[in-house]
PDB file of C-alpha atoms in Angstrom:
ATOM      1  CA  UNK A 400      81.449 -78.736  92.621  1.00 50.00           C
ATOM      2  CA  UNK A 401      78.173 -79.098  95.140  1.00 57.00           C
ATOM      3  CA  UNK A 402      75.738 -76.046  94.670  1.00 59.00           C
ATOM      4  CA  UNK A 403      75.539 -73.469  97.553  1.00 55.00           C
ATOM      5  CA  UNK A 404      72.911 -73.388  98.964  1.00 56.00           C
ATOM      6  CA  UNK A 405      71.243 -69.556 100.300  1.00 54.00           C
ATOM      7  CA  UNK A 406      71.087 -69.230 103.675  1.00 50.00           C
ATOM      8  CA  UNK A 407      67.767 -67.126 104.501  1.00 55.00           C
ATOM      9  CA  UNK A 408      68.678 -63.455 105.282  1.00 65.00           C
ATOM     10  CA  UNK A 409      66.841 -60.895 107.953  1.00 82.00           C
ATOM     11  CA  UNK A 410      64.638 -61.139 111.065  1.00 86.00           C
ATOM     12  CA  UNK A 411      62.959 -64.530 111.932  1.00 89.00           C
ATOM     13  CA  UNK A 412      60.964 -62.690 114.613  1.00 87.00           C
ATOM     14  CA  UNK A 413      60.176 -59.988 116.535  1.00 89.00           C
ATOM     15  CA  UNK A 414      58.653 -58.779 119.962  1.00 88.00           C
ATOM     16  CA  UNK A 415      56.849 -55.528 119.052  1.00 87.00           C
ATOM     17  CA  UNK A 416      55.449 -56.116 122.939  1.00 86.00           C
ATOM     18  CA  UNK A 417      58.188 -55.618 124.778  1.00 85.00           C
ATOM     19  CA  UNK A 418      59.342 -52.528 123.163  1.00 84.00           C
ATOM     20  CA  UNK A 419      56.013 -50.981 123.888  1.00 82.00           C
ATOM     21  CA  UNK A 420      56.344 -52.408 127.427  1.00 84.00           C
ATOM     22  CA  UNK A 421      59.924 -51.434 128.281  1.00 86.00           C
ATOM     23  CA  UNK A 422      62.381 -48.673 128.008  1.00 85.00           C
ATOM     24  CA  UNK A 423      65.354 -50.668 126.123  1.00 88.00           C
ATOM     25  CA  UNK A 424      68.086 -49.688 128.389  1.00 88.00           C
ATOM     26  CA  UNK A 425      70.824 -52.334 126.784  1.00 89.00           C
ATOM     27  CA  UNK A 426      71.098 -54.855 123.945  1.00 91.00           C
ATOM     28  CA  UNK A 427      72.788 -57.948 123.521  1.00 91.00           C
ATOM     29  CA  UNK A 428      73.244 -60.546 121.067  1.00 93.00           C
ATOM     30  CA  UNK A 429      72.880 -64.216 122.388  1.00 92.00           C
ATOM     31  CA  UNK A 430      73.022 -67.216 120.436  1.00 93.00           C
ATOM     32  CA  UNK A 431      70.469 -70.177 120.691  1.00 93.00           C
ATOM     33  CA  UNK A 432      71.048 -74.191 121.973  1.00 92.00           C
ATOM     34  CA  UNK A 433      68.293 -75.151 119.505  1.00 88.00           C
ATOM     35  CA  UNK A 434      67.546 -79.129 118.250  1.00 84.00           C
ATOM     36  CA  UNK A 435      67.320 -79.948 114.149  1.00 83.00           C
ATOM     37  CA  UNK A 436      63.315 -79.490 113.443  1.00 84.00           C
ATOM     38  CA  UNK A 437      63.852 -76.192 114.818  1.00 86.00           C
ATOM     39  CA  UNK A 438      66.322 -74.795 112.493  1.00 87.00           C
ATOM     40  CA  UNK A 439      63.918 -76.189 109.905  1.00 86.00           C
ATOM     41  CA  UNK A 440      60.634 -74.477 111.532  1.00 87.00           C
ATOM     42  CA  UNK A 441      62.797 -71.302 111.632  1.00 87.00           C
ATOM     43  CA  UNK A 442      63.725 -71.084 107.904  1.00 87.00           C
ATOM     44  CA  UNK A 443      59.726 -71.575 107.519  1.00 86.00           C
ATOM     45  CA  UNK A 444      59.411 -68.411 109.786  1.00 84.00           C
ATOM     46  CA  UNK A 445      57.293 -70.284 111.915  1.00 87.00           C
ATOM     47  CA  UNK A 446      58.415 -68.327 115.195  1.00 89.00           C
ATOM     48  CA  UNK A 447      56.948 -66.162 117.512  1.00 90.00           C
ATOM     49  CA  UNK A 448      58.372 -64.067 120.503  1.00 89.00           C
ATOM     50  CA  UNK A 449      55.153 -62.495 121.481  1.00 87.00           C
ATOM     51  CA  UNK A 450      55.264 -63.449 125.786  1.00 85.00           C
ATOM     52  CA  UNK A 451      58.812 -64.442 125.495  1.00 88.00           C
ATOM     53  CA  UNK A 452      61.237 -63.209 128.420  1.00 86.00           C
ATOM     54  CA  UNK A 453      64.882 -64.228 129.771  1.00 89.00           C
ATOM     55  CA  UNK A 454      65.627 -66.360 132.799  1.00 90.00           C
ATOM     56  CA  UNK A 455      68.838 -65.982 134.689  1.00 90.00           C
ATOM     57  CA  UNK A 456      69.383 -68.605 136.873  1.00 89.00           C
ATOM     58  CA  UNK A 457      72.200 -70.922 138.369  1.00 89.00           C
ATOM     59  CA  UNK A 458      74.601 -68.602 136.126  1.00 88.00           C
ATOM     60  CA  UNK A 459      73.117 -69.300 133.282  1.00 91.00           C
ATOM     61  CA  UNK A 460      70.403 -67.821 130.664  1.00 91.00           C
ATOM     62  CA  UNK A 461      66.956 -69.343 129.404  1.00 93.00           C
ATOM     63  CA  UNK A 462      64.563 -68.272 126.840  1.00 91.00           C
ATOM     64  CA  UNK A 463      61.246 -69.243 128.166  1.00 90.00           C
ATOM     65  CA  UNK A 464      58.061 -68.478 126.087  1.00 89.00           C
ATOM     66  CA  UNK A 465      59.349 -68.556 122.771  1.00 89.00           C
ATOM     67  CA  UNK A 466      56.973 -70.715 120.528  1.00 90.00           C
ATOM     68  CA  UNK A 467      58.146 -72.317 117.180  1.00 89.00           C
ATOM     69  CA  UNK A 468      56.097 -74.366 115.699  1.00 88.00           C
ATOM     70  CA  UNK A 469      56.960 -78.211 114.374  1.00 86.00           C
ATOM     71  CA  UNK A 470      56.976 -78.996 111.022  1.00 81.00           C
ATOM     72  CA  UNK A 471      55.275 -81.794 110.484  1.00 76.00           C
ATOM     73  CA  UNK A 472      57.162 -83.343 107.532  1.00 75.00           C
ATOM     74  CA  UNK A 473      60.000 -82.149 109.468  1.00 61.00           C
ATOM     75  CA  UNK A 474      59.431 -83.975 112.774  1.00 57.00           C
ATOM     76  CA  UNK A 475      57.936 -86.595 112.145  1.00 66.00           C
ATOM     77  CA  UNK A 476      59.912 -89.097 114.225  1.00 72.00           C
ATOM     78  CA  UNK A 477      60.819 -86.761 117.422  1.00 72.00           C
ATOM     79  CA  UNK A 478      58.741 -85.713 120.140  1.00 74.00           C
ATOM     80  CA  UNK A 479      58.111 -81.782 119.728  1.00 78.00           C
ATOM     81  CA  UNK A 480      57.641 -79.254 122.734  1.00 78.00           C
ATOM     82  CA  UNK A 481      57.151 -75.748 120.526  1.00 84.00           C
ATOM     83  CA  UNK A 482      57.224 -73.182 123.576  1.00 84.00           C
ATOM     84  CA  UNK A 483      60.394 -75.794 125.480  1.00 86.00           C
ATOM     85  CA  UNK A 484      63.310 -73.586 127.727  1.00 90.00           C
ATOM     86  CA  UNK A 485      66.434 -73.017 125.517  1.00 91.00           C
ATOM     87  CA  UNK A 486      69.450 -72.135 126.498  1.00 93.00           C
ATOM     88  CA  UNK A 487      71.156 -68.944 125.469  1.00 92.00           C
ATOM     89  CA  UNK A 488      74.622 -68.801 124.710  1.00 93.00           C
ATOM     90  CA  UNK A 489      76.680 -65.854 126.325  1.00 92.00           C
ATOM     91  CA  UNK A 490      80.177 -64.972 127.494  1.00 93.00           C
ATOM     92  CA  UNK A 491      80.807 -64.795 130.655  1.00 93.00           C
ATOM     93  CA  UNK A 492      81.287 -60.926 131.265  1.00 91.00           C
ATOM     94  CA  UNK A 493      77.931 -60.303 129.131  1.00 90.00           C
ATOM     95  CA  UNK A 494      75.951 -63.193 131.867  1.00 90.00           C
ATOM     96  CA  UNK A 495      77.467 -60.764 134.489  1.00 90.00           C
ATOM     97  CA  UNK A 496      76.041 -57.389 133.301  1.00 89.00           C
ATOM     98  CA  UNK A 497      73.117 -59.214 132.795  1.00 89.00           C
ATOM     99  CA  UNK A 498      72.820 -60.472 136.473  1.00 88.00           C
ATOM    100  CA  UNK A 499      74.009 -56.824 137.717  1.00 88.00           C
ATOM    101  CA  UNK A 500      71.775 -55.609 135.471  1.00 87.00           C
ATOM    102  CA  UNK A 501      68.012 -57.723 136.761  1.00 87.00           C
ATOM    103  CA  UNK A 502      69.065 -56.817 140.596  1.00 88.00           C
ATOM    104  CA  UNK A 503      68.279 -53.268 140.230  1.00 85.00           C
ATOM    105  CA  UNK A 504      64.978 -52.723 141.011  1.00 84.00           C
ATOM    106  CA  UNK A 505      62.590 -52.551 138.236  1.00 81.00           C
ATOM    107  CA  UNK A 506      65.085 -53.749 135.438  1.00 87.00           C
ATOM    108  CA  UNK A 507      64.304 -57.024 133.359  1.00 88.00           C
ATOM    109  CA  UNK A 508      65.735 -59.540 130.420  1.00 89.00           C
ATOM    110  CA  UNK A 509      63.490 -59.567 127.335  1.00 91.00           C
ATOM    111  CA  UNK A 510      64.007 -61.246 124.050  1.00 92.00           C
ATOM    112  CA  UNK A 511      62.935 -58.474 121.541  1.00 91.00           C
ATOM    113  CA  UNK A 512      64.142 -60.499 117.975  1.00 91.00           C
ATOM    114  CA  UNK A 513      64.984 -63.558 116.477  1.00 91.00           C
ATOM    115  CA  UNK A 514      67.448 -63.342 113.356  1.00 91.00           C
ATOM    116  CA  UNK A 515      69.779 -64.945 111.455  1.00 90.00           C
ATOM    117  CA  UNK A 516      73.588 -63.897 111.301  1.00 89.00           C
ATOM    118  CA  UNK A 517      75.044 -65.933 108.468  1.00 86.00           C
ATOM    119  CA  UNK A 518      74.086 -69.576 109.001  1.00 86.00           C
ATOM    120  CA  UNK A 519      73.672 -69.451 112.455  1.00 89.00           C
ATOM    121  CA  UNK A 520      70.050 -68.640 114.561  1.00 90.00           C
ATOM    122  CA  UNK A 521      70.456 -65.307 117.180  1.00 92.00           C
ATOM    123  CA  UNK A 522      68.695 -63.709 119.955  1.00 92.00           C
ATOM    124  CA  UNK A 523      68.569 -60.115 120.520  1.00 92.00           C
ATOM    125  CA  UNK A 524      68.335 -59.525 124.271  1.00 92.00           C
ATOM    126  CA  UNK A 525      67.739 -56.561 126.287  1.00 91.00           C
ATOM    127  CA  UNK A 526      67.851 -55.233 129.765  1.00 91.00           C
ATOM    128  CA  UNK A 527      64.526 -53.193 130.133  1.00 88.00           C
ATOM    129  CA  UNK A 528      62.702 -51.214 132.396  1.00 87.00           C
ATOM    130  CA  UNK A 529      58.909 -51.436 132.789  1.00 81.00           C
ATOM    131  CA  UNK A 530      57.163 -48.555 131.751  1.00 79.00           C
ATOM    132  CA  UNK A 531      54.575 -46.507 133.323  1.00 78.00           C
ATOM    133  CA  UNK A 532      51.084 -46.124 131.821  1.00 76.00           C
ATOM    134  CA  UNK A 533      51.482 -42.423 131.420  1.00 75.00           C
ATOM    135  CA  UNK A 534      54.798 -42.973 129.874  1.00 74.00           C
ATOM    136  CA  UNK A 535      53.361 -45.596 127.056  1.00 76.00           C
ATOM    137  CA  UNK A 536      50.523 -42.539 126.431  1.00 85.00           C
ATOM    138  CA  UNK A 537      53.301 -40.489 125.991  1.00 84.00           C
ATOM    139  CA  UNK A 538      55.283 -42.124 123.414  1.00 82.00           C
ATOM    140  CA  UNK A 539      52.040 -42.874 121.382  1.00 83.00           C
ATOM    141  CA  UNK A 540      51.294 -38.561 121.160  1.00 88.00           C
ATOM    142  CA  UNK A 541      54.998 -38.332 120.562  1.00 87.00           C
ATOM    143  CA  UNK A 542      55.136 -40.652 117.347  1.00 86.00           C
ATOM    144  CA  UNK A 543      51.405 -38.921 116.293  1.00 88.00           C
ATOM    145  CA  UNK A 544      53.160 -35.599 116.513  1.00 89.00           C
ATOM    146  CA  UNK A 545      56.111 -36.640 114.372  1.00 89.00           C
ATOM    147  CA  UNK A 546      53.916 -38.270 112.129  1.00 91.00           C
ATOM    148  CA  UNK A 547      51.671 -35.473 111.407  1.00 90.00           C
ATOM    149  CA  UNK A 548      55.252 -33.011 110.774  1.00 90.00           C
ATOM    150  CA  UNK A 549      55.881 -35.766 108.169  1.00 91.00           C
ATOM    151  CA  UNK A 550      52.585 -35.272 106.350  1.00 91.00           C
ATOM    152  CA  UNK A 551      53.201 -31.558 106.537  1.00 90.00           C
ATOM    153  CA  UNK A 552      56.768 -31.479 105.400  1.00 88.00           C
ATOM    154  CA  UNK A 553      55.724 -33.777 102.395  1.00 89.00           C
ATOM    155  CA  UNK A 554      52.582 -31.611 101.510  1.00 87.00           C
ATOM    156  CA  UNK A 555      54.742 -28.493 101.881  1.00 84.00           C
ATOM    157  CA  UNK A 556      57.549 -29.846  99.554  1.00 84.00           C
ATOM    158  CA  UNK A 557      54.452 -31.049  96.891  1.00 83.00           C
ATOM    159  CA  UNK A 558      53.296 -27.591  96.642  1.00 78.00           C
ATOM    160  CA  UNK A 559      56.523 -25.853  95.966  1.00 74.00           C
TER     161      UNK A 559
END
């Protein structure tokens, strides 16, 4: 009987950038059109999302930006883009609240993680709306404040 191999479990990676940039206002999983040495650079973890966002054109979504780099024992004998457009694979009603979605003013399609789902290599995808200056300020005292409760709480419960 052939031995089973493990597939690699968790996040590939993720796009702390756009979730300090955006109010996450819906999330989507897509799956990814990807070539061979990819898969390959992806079970190295050699992925990054960092100025990645999501094209919607011609009824159809792209992942632009995303940068994984080659292998080189792996792809050796192919021609390697790293940051190339891929194609994201969605249904048809999910394509059309995306497209509803990007038309209101202010809303946008971000890639926020990379991960794998049994054997296969998906996108999380979110429709987002650009925050304000003020409002990234505001989250930052807000997860302080929270932070400093902790501290108390667990100081409070040492001293009992």
């Amino acid at each position: 009987m052939a031995k089973h191999k493990k597939q690699p479990k968790g996040t590939i990676a993720l796009n702390k950038k756009a979730l300090h940039d955006y109010f996450v206002e819906q999330r989507m999983e897509a799956g990814i059109a990807l070539a061979g040495w990819e898969i390959k650079s992806l079970r190295a973890g050699k992925a990054q999302l960092v100025d990645s966002y999501v094209l919607l054109k011609d009824d159809e979504a792209w992942l632009m930006g995303c940068h994984i780099s080659p292998l080189t024992a792996a792809s050796t004998h192919v021609i390697t883009d790293p940051t190339r457009t891929r194609k994201l694979l969605l249904h048809r009603s999910e394509l059309d609240k995306l497209f509803s979605g990007v038309q209101q003013k202010g809303y946008t399609c971000v890639a926020l993680a990379l991960y794998w789902k049994n054997h296969l290599v998906k996108c999380e995808i979110a429709l987002g709306k650009g925050k304000k200056e003020y409002d990234k300020r505001h989250v930052e005292k807000e997860r302080d404040s929270n932070r400093e409760m902790q501290r108390a709480l667990q100081d409070r419960k040492k001293a009992l």
